[in-house]
Coordinates of C-alpha atoms in Angstrom, one line a residue:
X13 CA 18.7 -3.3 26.9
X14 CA 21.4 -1.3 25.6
X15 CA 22.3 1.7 28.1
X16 CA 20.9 4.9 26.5
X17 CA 24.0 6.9 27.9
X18 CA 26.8 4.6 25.8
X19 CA 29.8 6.7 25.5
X20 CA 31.9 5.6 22.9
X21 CA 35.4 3.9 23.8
X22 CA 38.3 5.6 22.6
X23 CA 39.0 2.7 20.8
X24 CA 36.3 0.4 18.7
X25 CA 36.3 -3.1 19.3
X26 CA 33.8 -5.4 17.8
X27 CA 31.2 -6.7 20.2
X28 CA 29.2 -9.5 18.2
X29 CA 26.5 -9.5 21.0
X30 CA 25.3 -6.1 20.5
X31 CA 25.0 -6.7 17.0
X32 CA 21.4 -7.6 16.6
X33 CA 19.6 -9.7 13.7
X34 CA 22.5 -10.4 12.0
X35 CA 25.5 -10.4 14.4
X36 CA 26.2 -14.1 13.1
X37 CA 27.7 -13.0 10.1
X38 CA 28.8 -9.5 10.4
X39 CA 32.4 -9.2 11.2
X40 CA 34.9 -6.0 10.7
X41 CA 37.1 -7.8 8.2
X42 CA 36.6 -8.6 4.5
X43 CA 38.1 -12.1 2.9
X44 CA 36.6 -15.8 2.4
X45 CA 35.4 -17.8 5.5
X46 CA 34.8 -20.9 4.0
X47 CA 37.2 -22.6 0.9
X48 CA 33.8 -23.5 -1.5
X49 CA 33.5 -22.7 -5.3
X50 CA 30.6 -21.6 -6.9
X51 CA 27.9 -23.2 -9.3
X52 CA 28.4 -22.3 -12.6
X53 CA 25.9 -22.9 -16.2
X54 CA 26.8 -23.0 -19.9
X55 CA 25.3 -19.7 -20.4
X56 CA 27.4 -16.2 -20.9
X57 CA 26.1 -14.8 -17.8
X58 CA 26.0 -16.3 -14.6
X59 CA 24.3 -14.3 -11.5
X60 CA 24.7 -14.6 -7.8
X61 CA 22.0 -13.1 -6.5
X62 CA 19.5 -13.3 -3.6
X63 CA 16.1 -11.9 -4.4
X64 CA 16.6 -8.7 -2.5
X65 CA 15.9 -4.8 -3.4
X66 CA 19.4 -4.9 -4.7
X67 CA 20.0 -8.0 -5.8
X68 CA 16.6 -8.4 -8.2
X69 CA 18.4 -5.6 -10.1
X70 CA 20.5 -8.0 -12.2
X71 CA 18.1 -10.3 -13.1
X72 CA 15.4 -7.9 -13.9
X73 CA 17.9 -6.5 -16.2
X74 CA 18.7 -9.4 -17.9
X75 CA 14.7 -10.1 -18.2
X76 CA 14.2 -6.7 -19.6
X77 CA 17.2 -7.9 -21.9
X78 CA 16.0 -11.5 -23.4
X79 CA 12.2 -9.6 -23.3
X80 CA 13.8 -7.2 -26.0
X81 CA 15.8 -10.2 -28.0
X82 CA 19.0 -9.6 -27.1
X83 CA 21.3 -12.7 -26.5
X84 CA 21.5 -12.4 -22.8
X85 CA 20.4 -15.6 -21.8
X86 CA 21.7 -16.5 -18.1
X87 CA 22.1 -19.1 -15.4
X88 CA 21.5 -17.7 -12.1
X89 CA 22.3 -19.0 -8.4
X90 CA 21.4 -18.2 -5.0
X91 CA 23.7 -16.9 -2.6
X92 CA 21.9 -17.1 1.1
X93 CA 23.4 -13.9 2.8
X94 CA 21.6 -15.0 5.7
X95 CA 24.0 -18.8 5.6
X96 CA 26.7 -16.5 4.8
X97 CA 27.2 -17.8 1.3
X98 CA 29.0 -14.7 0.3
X99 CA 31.6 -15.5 2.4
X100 CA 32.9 -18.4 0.6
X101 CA 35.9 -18.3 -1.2
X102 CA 34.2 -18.7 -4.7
X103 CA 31.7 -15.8 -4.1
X104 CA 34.6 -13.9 -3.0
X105 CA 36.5 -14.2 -5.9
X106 CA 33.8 -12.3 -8.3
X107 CA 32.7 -10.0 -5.5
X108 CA 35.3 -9.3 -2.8
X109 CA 33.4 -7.2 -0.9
X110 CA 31.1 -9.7 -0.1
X111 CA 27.5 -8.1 -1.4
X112 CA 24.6 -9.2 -4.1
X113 CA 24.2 -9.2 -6.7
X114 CA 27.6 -10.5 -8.6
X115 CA 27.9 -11.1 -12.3
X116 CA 30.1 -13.4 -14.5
X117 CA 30.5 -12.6 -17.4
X118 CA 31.7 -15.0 -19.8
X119 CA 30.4 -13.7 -23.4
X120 CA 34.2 -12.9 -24.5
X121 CA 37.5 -14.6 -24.6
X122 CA 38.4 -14.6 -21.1
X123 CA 35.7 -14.0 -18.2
X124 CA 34.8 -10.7 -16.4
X125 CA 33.8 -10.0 -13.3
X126 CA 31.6 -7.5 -12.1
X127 CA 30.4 -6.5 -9.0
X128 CA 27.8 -4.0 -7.3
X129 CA 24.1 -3.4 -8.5
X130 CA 25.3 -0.2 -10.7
X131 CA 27.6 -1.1 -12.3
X132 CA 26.0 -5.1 -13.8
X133 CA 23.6 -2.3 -14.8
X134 CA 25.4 -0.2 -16.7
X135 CA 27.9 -2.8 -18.1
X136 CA 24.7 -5.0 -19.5
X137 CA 23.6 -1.6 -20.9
X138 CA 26.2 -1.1 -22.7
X139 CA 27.2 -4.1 -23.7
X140 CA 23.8 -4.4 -25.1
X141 CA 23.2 -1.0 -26.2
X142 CA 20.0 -1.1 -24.4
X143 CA 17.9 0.8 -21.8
X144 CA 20.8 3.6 -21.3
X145 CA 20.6 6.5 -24.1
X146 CA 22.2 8.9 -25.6
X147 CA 23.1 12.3 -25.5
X148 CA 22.0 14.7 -22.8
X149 CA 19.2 12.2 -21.4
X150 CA 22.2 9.8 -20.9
X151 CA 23.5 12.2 -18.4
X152 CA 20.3 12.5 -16.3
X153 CA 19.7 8.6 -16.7
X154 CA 23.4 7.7 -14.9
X155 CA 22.6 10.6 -12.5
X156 CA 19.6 9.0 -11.4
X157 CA 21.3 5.9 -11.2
X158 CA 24.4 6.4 -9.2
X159 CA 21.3 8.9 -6.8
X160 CA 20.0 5.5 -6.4
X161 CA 23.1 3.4 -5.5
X162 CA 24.0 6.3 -3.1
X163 CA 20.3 6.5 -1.4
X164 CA 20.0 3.1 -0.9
X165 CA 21.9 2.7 2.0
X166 CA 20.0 5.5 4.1
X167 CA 16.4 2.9 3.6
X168 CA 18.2 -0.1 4.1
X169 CA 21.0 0.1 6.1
X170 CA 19.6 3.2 8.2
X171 CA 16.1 3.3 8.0
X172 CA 15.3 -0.5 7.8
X173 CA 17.9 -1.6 10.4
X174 CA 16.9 0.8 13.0
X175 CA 13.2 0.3 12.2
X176 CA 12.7 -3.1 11.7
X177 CA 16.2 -4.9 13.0
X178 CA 17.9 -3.3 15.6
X179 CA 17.8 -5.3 19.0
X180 CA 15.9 -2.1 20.7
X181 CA 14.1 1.1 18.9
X182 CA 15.5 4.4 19.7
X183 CA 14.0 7.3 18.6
X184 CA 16.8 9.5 17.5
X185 CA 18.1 6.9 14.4
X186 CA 14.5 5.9 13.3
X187 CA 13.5 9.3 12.8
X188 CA 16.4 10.5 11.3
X189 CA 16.4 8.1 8.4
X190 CA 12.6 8.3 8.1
X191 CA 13.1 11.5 7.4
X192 CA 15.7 10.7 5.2
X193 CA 13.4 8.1 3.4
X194 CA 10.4 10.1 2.9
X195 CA 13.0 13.0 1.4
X196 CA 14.2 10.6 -1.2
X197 CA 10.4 9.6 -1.9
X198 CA 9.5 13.1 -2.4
X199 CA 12.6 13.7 -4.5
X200 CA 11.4 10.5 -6.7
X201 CA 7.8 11.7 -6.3
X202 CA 8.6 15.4 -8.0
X203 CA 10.7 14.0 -10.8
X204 CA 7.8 12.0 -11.6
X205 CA 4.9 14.4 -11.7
X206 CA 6.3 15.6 -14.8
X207 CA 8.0 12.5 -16.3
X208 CA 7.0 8.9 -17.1
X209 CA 10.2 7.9 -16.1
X210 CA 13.1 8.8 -14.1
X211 CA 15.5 9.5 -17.1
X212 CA 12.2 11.3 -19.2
X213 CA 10.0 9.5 -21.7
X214 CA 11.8 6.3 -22.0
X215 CA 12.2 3.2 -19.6
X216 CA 16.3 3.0 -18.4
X217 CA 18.1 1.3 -16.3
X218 CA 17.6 3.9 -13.9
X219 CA 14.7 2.6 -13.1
X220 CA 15.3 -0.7 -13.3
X221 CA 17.6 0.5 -10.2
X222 CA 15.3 2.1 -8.4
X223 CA 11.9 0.3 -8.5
X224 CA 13.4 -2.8 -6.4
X225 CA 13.6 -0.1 -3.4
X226 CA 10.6 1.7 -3.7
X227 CA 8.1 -0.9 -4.8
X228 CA 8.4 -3.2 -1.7
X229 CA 7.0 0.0 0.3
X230 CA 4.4 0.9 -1.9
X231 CA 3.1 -2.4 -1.8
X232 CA 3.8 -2.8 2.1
X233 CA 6.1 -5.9 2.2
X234 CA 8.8 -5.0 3.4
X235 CA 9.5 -3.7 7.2
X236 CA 6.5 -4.7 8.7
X237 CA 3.9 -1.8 8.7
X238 CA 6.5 0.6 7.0
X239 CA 4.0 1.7 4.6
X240 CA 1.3 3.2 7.1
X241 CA 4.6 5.0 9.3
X242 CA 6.0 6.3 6.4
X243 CA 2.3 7.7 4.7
X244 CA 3.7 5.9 0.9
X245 CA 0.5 6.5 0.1
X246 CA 0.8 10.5 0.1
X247 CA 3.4 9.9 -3.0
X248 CA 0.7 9.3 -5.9
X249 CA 3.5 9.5 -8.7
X250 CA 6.0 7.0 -7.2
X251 CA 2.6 4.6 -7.0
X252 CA 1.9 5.3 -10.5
X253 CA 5.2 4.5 -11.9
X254 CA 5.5 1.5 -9.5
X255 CA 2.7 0.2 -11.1
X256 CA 3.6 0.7 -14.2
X257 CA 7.0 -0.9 -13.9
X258 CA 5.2 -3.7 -12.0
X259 CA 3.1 -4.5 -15.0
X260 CA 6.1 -5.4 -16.9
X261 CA 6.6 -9.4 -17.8
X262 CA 10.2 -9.1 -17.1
X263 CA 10.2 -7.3 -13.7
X264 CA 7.8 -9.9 -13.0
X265 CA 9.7 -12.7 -13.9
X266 CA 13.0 -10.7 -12.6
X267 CA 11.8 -10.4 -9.1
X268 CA 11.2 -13.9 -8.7
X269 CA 14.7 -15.4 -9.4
X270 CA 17.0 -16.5 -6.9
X271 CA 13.6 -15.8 -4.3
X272 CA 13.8 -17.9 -1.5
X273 CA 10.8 -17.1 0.6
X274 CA 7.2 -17.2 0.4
X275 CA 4.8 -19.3 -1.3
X276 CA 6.4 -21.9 -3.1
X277 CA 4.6 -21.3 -7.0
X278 CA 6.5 -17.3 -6.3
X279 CA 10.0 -18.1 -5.8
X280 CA 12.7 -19.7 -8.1
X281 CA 15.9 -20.7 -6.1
X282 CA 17.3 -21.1 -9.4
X283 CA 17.3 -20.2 -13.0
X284 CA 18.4 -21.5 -16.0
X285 CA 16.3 -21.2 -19.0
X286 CA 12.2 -19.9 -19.2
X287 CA 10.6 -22.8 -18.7
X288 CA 11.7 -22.4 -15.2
X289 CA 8.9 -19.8 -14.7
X290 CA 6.3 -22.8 -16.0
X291 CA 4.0 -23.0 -13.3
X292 CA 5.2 -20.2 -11.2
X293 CA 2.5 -17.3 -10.4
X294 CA 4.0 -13.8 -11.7
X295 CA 1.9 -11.0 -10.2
X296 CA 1.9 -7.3 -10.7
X297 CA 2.8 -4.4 -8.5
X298 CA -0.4 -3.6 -6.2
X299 CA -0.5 -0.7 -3.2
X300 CA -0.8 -2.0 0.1

């Protein structure tokens, strides 16, 4: 049990023991662990992913993408956070700060890298000149994108971690960042009493940024019983548009790619072409 009366040293040192669920692979330096290249397919885009909130934004995207005919066809690879696969020196060298998702992009002459959720969003948008548009509701679409890769971090790495995978539960941190994560609910909540979407009328990849963090709550997989502690179900808007969203084929199929856990027919380690979702069950969005 940590002591409740911890006063800080006047110098940090990492102490891998008091670093709970994942202390195995969290370290205080950046850089490859392990000399290992990465998988790579004949198709322009290659992802390295893991079929978290963030990292099913890539591949939904490039669903949503090859659902609207655009040639964005795309191998994509799993990267086990958990093994510490993004510590190898091949993940490194397309994403060196060592996070899902990562995109190669190989449609030109030479190969591109690009790394955090945001910006394989935007750069497949407009690239594509798809789900971003113009004028003044392109301004409140990238606003509610970069608000989403700026929340993010407060339900994750503060409200998930102190919730759900801290070694002990303190009071203090989990109700700070529930409070944080039932504001940013509230602030989805009232943009959508008025609007089908977060940008207006139109589906963006604003949302495509966004549903990924909100869905797993509304349907209550994610964080144990974070659902019923948070109330989710007092935000009727966010559960409408999750279930809209959720209804699409392509978030469907997006959200299973590079999955690595549950029932066997609902995750796809790997993806190369469609007929790798032959025979794989693709459900829609439900509330817990």
């Amino acid at each position: 049990m940590a002591d409740p009366t911890y006063t800080p040293p006047k110098v940090w040192t990492h102490d891998a023991e008091n670093g709970g669920k994942f202390a195995n692979i969290n370290r205080p330096t950046a850089g490859a662990r392990e000399d290992k290249a990465l998988p790579e397919g004949d198709h322009p885009f290659q992802l390295y992913s893991l079929a978290t909130p963030n990292g099913v934004k890539a591949s939904i995207m490039l669903e949503e993408l090859l659902e609207a005919g655009h040639e964005a066809e795309y191998d994509a690879y799993t990267i086990n956070i958990g093994d510490g696969d993004q510590f190898t020196s091949g993940f490194v060298g397309v994403n060196p700060n060592s996070k899902i998702p990562a995109l190669l992009d190989k449609s030109g002459a030479e190969p591109v890298r690009v790394f955090e959720s945001g910006a394989i969003l935007l750069h497949l948008a407009e690239k594509f000149g798809a789900l971003l548009p113009t004028g003044n509701t392109r301004a409140e679409v990238l606003s509610w994108l970069f608000w989403q890769v700026g929340s993010a971090p407060f339900m994750g790495g503060g409200f998930g971690h102190f919730y759900a995978y801290a070694p002990e539960k303190y009071e203090y941190p989990i109700n700070r960042y529930a409070m944080e994560t039932k504001r940013q609910f509230d602030v989805v909540d009232q943009r959508l009493a008025d609007n089908r979407y977060l940008g207006g009328e139109d589906y963006s990849v604003a949302d495509i940024a966004t549903f990924p963090w909100l869905a797993p709550f509304v349907e209550g997989n994610i964080y144990n019983d974070a659902n019923t502690f948070l109330s989710i179900h007092e935000y009727e808007n966010v559960v409408r548009w999750v279930s809209d969203i959720g209804a699409r084929p392509a978030v469907q199929r997006g959200r299973i790619v590079t999955k690595v856990w549950g029932d066997e027919d609902t995750r796809l380690a790997e993806r190369h072409s469609a007929a790798d979702f032959e025979g794989k069950r693709l459900e829609p969005s439900k509330p817990a």
